[in-house]
């Protein structure tokens, strides 16, 4: 699993219990998954289709730093299936795991579009191929 993004838990991210608000965390995750899918599938029109069970295992408090990890489960025809783990860098506790999230690539009319990808691609390789 590659951990791409870190977030700092600020006062506006807290629930009345004084810990990280779950909805805020899910918004961060959804954006991260969308960005990852946009880059992998080379299409800016991506939507979240399905998320499997979301398991909040622990939380974070103000001032904690968390990081969001993503891995590819599989490349479909129009979809990419990802998994996600968020962990608290201060404690190394896992905060949340999501086993499968299906993101779908769309065409200009909002219909599923075949993306033609089968493996993870790295930006540095694309850049090298572009310049050679
Ligand atoms: C120009 C620069 C721009 C820069 C840009 C920056 C952006 C900066 C990021 C901001 C962040 C954005 C964040 C966006 C993320 C949201 O928030 S998106 C909003 C929430 N999601 C939606 O509104 C989606 C609503 N649903 C739909 O529109 C339709 O269901 C869809 C997605 C078009 C799919 O339609 P459908 O009829 O189900 O299509 P279908 O062909 O049956 O299935 C398509 C694929 O989904 C799979 N699938 C279908 N149902 C399921 C299911 N229940 N479970 C699992 N998989 C399923 C199928 O297996 C298929 O996969 P493949 O086998 O082709 O690989």
Tab-separated table of C-alpha atoms in Angstrom, residues 12 15 25 28 67 79 82 88 110 114:
chain	number	residue	atom	x	y	z
A	12	UNK	CA	-12.752	22.365	12.350
A	15	UNK	CA	-16.896	15.999	16.039
A	25	UNK	CA	-12.350	11.745	6.838
A	28	UNK	CA	-10.672	13.400	2.296
A	67	UNK	CA	-1.935	9.503	6.167
A	79	UNK	CA	-13.741	0.729	-13.452
A	82	UNK	CA	-9.123	0.288	-4.958
A	88	UNK	CA	-2.460	7.850	12.537
A	110	UNK	CA	-21.645	10.554	-18.158
A	114	UNK	CA	-13.539	1.762	-21.196
